[in-house]
Coordinates of C-alpha atoms and ligand atoms in Angstrom, one line a residue:
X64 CA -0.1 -21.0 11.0
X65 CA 2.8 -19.0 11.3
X66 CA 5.2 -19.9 7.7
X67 CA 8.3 -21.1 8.3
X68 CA 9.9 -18.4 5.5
X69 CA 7.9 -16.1 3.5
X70 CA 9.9 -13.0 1.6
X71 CA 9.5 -9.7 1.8
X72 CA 8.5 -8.0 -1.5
X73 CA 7.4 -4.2 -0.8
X74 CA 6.1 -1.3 -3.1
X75 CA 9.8 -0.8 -4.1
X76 CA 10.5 -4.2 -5.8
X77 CA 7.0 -4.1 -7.3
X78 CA 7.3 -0.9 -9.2
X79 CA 11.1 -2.1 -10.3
X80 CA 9.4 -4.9 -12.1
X81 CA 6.5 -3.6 -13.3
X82 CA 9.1 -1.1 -15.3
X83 CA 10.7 -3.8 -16.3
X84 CA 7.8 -5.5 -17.6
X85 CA 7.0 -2.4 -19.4
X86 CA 10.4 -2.0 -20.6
X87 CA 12.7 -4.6 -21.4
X88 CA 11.9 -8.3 -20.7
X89 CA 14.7 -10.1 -21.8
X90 CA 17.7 -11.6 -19.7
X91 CA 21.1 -8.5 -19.2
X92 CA 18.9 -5.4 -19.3
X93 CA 19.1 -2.1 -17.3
X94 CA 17.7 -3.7 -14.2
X95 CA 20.5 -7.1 -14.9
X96 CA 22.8 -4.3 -15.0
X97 CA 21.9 -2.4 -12.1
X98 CA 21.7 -5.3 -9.6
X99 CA 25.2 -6.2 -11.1
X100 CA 26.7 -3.5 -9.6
X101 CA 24.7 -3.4 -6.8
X102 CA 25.6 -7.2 -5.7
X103 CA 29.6 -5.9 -6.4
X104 CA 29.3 -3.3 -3.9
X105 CA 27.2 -5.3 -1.4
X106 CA 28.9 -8.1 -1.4
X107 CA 32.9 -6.4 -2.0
X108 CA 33.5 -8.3 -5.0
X109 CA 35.0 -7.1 -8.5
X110 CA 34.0 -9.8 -11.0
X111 CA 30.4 -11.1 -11.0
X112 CA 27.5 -12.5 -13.1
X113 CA 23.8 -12.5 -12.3
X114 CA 22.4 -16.4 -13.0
X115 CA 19.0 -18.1 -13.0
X116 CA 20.0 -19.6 -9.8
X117 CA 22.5 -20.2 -7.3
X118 CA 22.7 -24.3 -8.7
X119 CA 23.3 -22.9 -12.2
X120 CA 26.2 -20.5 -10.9
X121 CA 27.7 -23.7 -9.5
X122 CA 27.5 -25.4 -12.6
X123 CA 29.1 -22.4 -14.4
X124 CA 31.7 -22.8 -11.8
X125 CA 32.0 -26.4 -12.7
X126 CA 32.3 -26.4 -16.5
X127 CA 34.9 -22.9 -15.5
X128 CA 37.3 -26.0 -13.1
X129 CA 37.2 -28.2 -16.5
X130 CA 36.6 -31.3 -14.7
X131 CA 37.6 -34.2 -16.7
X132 CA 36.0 -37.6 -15.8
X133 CA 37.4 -39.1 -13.1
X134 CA 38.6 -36.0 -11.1
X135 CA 37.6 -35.8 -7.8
X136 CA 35.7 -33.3 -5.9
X137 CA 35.6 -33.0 -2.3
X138 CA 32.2 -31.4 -0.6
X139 CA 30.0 -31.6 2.6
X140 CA 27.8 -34.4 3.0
X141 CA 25.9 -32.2 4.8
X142 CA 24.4 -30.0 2.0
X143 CA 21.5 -29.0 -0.6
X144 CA 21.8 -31.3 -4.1
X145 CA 23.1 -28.9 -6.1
X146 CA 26.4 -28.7 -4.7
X147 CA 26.9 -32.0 -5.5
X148 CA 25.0 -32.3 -9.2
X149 CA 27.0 -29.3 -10.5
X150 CA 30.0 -31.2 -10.4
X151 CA 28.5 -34.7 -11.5
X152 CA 27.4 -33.2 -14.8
X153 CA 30.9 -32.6 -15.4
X154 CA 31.2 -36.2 -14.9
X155 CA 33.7 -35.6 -11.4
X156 CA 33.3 -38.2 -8.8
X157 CA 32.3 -37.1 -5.8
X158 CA 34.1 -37.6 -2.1
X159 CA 32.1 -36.3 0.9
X160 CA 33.4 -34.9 4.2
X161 CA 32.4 -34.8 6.9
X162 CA 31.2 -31.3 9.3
X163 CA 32.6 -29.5 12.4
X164 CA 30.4 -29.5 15.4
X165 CA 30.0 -26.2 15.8
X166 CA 29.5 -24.6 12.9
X167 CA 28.1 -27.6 10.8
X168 CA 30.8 -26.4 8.2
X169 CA 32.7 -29.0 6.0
X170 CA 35.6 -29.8 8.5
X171 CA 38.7 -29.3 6.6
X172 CA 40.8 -31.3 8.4
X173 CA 38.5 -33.9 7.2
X174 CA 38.8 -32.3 4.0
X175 CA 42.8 -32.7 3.8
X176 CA 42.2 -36.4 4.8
X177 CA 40.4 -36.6 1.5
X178 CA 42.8 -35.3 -0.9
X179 CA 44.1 -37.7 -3.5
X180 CA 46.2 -37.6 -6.7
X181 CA 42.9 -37.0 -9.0
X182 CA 41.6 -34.4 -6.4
X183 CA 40.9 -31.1 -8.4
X184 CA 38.0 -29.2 -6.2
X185 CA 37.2 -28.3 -2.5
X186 CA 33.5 -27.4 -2.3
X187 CA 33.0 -26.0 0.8
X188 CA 29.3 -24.5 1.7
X189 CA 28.7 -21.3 4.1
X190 CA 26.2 -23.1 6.3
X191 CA 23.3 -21.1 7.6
X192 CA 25.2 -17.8 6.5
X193 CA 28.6 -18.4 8.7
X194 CA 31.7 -18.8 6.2
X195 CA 33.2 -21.9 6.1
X196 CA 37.1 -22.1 7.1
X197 CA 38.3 -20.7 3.8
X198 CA 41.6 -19.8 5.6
X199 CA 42.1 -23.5 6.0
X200 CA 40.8 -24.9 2.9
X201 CA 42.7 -22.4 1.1
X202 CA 46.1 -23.6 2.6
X203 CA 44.9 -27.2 1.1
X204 CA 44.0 -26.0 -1.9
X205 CA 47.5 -23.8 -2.1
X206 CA 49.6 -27.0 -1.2
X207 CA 48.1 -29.5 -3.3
X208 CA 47.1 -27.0 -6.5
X209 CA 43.3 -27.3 -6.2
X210 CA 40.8 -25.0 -7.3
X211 CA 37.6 -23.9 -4.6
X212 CA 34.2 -23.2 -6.0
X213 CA 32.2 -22.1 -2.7
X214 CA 29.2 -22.7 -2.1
X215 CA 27.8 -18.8 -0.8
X216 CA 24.0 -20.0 -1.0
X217 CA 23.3 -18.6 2.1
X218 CA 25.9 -16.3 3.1
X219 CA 25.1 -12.8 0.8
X220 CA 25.8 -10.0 3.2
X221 CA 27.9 -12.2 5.7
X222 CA 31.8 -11.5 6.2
X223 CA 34.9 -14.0 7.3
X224 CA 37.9 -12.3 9.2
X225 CA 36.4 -8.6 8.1
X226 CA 36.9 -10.1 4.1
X227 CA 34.1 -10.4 1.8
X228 CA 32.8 -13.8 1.5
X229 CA 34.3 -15.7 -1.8
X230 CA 37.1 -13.6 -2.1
X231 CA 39.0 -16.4 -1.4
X232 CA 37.3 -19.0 -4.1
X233 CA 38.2 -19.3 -7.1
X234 CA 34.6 -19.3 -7.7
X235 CA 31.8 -18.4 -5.6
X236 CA 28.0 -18.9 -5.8
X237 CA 25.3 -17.1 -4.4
X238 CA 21.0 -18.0 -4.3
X239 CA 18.5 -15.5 -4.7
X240 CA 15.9 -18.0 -4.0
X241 CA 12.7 -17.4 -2.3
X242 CA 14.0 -19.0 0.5
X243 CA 17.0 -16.9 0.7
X244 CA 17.4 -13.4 2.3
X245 CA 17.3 -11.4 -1.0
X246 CA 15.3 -12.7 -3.0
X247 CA 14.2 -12.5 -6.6
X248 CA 12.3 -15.5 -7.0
X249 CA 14.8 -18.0 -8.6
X250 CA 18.2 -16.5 -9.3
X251 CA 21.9 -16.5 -8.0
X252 CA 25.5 -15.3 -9.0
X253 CA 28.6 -16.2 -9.4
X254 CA 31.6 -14.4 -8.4
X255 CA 35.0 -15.1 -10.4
X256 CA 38.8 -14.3 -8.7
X257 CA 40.1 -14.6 -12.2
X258 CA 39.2 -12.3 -14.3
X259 CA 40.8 -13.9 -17.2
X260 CA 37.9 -16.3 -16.9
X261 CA 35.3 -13.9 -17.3
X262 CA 34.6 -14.1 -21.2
X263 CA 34.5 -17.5 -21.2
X264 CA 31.8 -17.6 -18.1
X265 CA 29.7 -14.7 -20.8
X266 CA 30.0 -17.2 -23.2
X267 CA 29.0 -20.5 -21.1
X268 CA 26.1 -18.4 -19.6
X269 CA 24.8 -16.6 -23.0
X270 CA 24.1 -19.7 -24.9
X271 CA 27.8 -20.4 -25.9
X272 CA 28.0 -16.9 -28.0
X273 CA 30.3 -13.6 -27.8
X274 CA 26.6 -11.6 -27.3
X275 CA 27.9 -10.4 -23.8
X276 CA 30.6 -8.4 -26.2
X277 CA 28.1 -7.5 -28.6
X278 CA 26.5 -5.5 -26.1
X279 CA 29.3 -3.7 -24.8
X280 CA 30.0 -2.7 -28.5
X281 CA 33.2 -4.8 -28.6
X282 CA 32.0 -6.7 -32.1
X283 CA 29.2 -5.5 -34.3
X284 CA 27.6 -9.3 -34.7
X285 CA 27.9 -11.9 -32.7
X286 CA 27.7 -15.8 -32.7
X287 CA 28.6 -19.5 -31.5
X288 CA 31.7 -19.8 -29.7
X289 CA 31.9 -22.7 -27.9
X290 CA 29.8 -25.1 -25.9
X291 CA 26.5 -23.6 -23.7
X292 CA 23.4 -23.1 -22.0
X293 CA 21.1 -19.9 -21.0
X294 CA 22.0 -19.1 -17.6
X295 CA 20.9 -15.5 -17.6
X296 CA 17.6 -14.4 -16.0
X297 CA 14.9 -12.2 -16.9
X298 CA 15.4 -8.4 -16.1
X299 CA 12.2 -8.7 -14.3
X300 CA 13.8 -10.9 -12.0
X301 CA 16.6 -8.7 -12.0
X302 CA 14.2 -5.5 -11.2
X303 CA 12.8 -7.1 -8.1
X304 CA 16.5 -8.2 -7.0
X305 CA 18.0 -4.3 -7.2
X306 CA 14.9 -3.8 -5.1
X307 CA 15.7 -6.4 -2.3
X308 CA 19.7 -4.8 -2.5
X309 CA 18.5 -0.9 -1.9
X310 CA 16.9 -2.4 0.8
X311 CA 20.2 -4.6 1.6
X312 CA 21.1 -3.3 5.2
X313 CA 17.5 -2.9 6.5
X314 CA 16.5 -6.3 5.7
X315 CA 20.0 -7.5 7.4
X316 CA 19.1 -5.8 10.5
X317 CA 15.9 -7.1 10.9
X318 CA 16.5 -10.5 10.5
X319 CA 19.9 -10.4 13.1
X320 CA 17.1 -9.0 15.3
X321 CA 15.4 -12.1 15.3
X322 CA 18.4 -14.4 15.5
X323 CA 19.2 -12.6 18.7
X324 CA 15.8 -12.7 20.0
X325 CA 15.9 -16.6 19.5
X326 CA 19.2 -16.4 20.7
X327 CA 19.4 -15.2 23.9
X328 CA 15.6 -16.5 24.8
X329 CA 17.0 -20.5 24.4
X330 CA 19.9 -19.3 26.4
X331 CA 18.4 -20.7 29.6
X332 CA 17.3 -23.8 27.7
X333 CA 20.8 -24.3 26.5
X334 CA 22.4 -24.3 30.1
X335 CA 19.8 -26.6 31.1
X336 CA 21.6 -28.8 28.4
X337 CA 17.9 -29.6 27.0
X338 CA 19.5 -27.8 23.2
X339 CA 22.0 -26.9 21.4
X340 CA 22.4 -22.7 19.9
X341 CA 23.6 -22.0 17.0
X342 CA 28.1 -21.5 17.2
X343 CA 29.1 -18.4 15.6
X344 CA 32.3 -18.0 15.7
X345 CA 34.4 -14.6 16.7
X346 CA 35.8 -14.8 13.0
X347 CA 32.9 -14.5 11.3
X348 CA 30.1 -12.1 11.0
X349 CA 26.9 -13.8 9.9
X350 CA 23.9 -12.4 8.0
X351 CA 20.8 -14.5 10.1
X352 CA 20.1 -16.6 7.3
X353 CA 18.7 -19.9 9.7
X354 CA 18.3 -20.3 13.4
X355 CA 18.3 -23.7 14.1
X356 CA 18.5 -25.8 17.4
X357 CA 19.9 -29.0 18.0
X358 CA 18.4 -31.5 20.0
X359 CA 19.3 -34.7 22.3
X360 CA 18.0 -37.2 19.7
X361 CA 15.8 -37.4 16.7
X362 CA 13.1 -38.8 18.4
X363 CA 13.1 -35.5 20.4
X364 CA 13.5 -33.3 17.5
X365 CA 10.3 -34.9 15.4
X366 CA 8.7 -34.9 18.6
X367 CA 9.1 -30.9 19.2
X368 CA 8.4 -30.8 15.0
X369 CA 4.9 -32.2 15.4
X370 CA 3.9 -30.1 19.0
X371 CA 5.2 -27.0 16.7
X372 CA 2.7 -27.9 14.1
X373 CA 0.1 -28.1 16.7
X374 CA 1.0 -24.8 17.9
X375 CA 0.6 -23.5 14.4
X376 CA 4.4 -22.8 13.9
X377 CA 5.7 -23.9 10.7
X378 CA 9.1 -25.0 12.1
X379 CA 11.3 -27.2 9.4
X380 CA 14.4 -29.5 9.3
X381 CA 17.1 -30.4 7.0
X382 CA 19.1 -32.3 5.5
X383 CA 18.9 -35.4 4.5
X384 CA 22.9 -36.0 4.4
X385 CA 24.1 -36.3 0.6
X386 CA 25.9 -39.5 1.5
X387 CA 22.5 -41.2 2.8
X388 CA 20.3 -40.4 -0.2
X389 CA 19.9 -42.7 -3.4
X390 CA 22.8 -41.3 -5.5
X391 CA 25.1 -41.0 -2.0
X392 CA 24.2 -44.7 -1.6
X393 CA 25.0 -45.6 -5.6
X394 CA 28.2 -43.9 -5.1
X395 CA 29.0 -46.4 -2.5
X396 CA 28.0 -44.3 1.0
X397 CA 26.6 -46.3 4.0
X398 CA 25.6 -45.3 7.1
X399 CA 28.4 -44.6 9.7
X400 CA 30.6 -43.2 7.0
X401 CA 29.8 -39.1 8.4
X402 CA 29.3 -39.9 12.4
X403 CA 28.6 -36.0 12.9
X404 CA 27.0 -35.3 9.8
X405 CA 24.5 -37.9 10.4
X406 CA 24.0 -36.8 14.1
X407 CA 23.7 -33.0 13.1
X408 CA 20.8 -34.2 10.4
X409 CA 18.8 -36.1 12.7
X410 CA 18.4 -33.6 15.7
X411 CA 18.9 -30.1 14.1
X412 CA 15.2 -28.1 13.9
X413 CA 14.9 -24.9 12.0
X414 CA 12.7 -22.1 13.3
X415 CA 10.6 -19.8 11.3
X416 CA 12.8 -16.9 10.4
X417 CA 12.0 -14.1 8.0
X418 CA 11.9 -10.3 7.2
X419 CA 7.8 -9.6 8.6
X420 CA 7.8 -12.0 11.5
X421 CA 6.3 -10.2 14.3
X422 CA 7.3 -9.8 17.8
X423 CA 4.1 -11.6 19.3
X424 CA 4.9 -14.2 16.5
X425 CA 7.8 -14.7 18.0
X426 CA 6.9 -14.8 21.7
X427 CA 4.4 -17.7 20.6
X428 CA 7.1 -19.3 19.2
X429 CA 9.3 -19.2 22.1
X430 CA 6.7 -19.6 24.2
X431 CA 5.8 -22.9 22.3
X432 CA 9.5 -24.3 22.4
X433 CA 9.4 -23.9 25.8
X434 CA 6.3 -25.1 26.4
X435 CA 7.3 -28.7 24.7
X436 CA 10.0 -28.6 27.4
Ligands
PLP1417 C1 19.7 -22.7 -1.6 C2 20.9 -23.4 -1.8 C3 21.3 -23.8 -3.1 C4 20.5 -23.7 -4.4 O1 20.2 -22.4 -4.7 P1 19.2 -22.1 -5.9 O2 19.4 -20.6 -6.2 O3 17.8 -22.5 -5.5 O4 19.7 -22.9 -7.1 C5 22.5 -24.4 -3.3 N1 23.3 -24.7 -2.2 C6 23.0 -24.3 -1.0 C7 23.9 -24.6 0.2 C8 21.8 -23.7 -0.7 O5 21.4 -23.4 0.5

C-alpha cells in the first residue's frame, strides 16, 4: 500500500534530537531557539513563537483578538476544527463563508457579505498551501476595523504577490504536524505584526508568567502575570524541526516535483472534462502541500476512493464542511447554506503526496487514476 503521507525524518533530524535528548529537554532551549530563527528567515517574518501546534497558535491568536462573548468571527466552512474551536473557547460566535471555486479559499466577497456590527475577526485559511486573498480581506478588515488571524497551516514556505505569507495578519499560524511539509511531530507557530503584543503572547504561552524575560536576563525571578496555559514544546521537538528547516528548500523542491508530475499527467484527463486540477493562481507561489482532484459527483469520487484502495494507493478526502458537522448544525447550519463548499467536499480526492514517494510510485498512481477512467 502506498501511504497517503509519510514524513521524511533523515540522519540530520535524528542526531538534532538525540542532542537534545542528551542535553536539554525542556520546552525554549537551544534547539527552540534555533528553529526560531530559522522559521524567521524561512518564512520572512520578524516576530514569531514556536507552539505545541498550529491549533494552539490559533488559540494564542484568539485570546491575543480579546474576543468578548458575543463577537463574531468570520471563517471558511470549508476547514480543519481548529480554526473554528480557537475562537469558540473565547466564547466568539462563529459565521461561516463560503469558498471560491478555484482555489477553494474563503471567498471574501462572501466574507464582506458577512460583516456585521459585532464582527471582530476574518479567519481566512491558505488552502492546500495557496494564500488566501489577503489583499482583499485586508481591505475589509481596513474598512470595517477588524483584526485577521490566518490560518497558515499549510502554507510554510509558500509566498502571495512575492510577500511572505502572514505578513499581512495580524496574526498568523503555522502546523508542524506530521501531516505537514516540515514536520516535528506536533508543533506550529505563530507569527505576530504587532510587536507590542509580543510579551503578552510569552506570557499566554509560558504558563501566564514573565519566564520568557527571565531568560533573556530582563528580571532575576520570575512569576504569575496574568491568565495561561503551556503552549511551548519540547526542544526535542524543536531539534527535529531545525532539522526539517536546513533541509527547507530541498524538501520544497521535491515535493513541487510531484505536484507537477500529477499536474501535467491529469492534464489530458482534465480536457476530457472527466476532472478538475488544482487552480493556482499567477499571484501566488505555492509550496505543494496537497494535490487534489475534483470530480463530477461524489458517487464518482468514493467510487475512484475505493478502486485506489484496491490498487494499493492510499488516496484520502476531506472535509467534512464545518457548517455540516454536529457543532455547525447546533450553531444553526443546514444543508444548502455553502452551495460550493458543500460541492467542493463531496467530489474533491487527495492523492498521496510526500517527500520519499518514488517515481514508479507515482506512475502506478497515475496509471491507476487513469485506469478507473
Ligand atoms: C493541520 C491544520 C490545522 C491544525 O494543525 P495542528 O498543528 O495539527 O494543530 C489547523 N488548520 C488547518 C487549516 C490545518 O490544515
Amino acid at each position: 500500500m502506498i501511504p497517503f503521507c509519510k514524513p521524511t525524518v533523515t540522519e540530520l533530524e535524528s542526531r538534532y534530537m538525540l542532542q537534545a535528548a542528551t542535553d536539554r529537554i525542556c520546552g525554549d532551549g537551544p534547539f527552540t531557539k534555533k528553529a526560531t530563527e530559522l522559521l524567521k528567515e524561512k518564512l520572512k517574518l520578524e516576530t514569531m513563537l514556536l507552539t505545541t501546534s498550529c491549533t494552539h497558535a490559533l488559540e494564542l491568536a484568539a485570546m491575543l483578538c480579546e474576543l468578548q462573548p458575543g463577537d463574531e468571527v468570520i471563517l471558511p466552512s470549508f476547514t480543519f476544527a481548529s480554526t473554528a474551536n480557537a475562537f469558540m473557547l473565547s466564547k466568539a460566535n462563529l459565521r461561516l463563508c463560503d469558498i471560491s471555486e478555484d482555489t477553494l479559499n474563503a471567498n471574501s466577497r462572501h466574507m464582506n457579505d458577512l460583516v456585521t456590527e459585532r464582527t471582530k475577526v476574518l479567519a481566512p485559511i491558505d488552502y492546500a498551501g495557496v494564500s488566501c486573498e489577503i489583499d482583499e480581506i485586508k481591505a475589509i478588515a481596513n474598512k470595517h476595523n477588524l483584526l485577521i488571524v490566518q490560518d497558515s497551516a499549510q502554507s510554510v514556505g509558500s509566498s502571495y504577490k512575492g510577500r511572505a505569507i502572514g505578513a499581512d495578519a495580524d496574526f498568523a499560524c503555522f502546523s508542524f504536524h506530521e501531516t505537514k511539509n516540515y514536520v516535528m511531530g506536533e508543533g506550529g507557530a505563530i507569527a505576530i505584526k504587532d510587536i507590542n503584543l509580543l510579551d503578552k503572547c510569552e506570557i499566554l504561552r509560558e504558563k501566564g508568567t514573565d519566564r520568557s524575560r527571565l531568560f533573556r536576563g530582563e528580571v532575576d525571578k520570575y512569576s504569575w502575570q496574568s491568565i495561561g496555559s503551556s503552549y511551548l514544546p519540547s526542544d526535542i521537538l524543536a531539534a527535529m524541526l531545525c532539522g526539517q528547516l536546513e533541509r527547507f528548500e530541498e524538501i520544497k523542491q521535491k515535493r513541487l516535483s510531484i505536484f507537477s508530475y500529477y499536474f501535467n499527467s491529469f492534464e489530458e484527463l482534465e480536457k476530457a472534462g472527466k476532472l478538475r486540477r488544482p487552480v493556482i493562481p499567477s499571484y501566488c507561489e505555492h509550496n505543494a502541500h496537497i494535490f487534489y482532484i475534483l470530480l463530477d459527483s461524489e458517487e464518482q469520487r468514493d467510487n475512484l476512493l475505493s478502486f485506489l484502495r484496491t490498487k494499493g494507493v492510499g488516496a484520502v478526502f476531506h472535509y467534512v464542511p464545518l457548517h455540516l458537522s454536529k457543532v455547525g448544525r447546533e450553531i444553526g447550519y443546514q444543508p444548502g447554506d455553502l452551495p460550493v463548499t458543500e460541492s467542493a467536499a463531496s467530489r474533491l480526492l487527495r492523492l498521496p503526496l510526500f517527500y520519499d514517494l518514488t517515481e514508479s510510485e507515482l506512475e502506478h498512481i497515475v496509471a491507476s487514476v487513469n485506469a478507473f477512467f
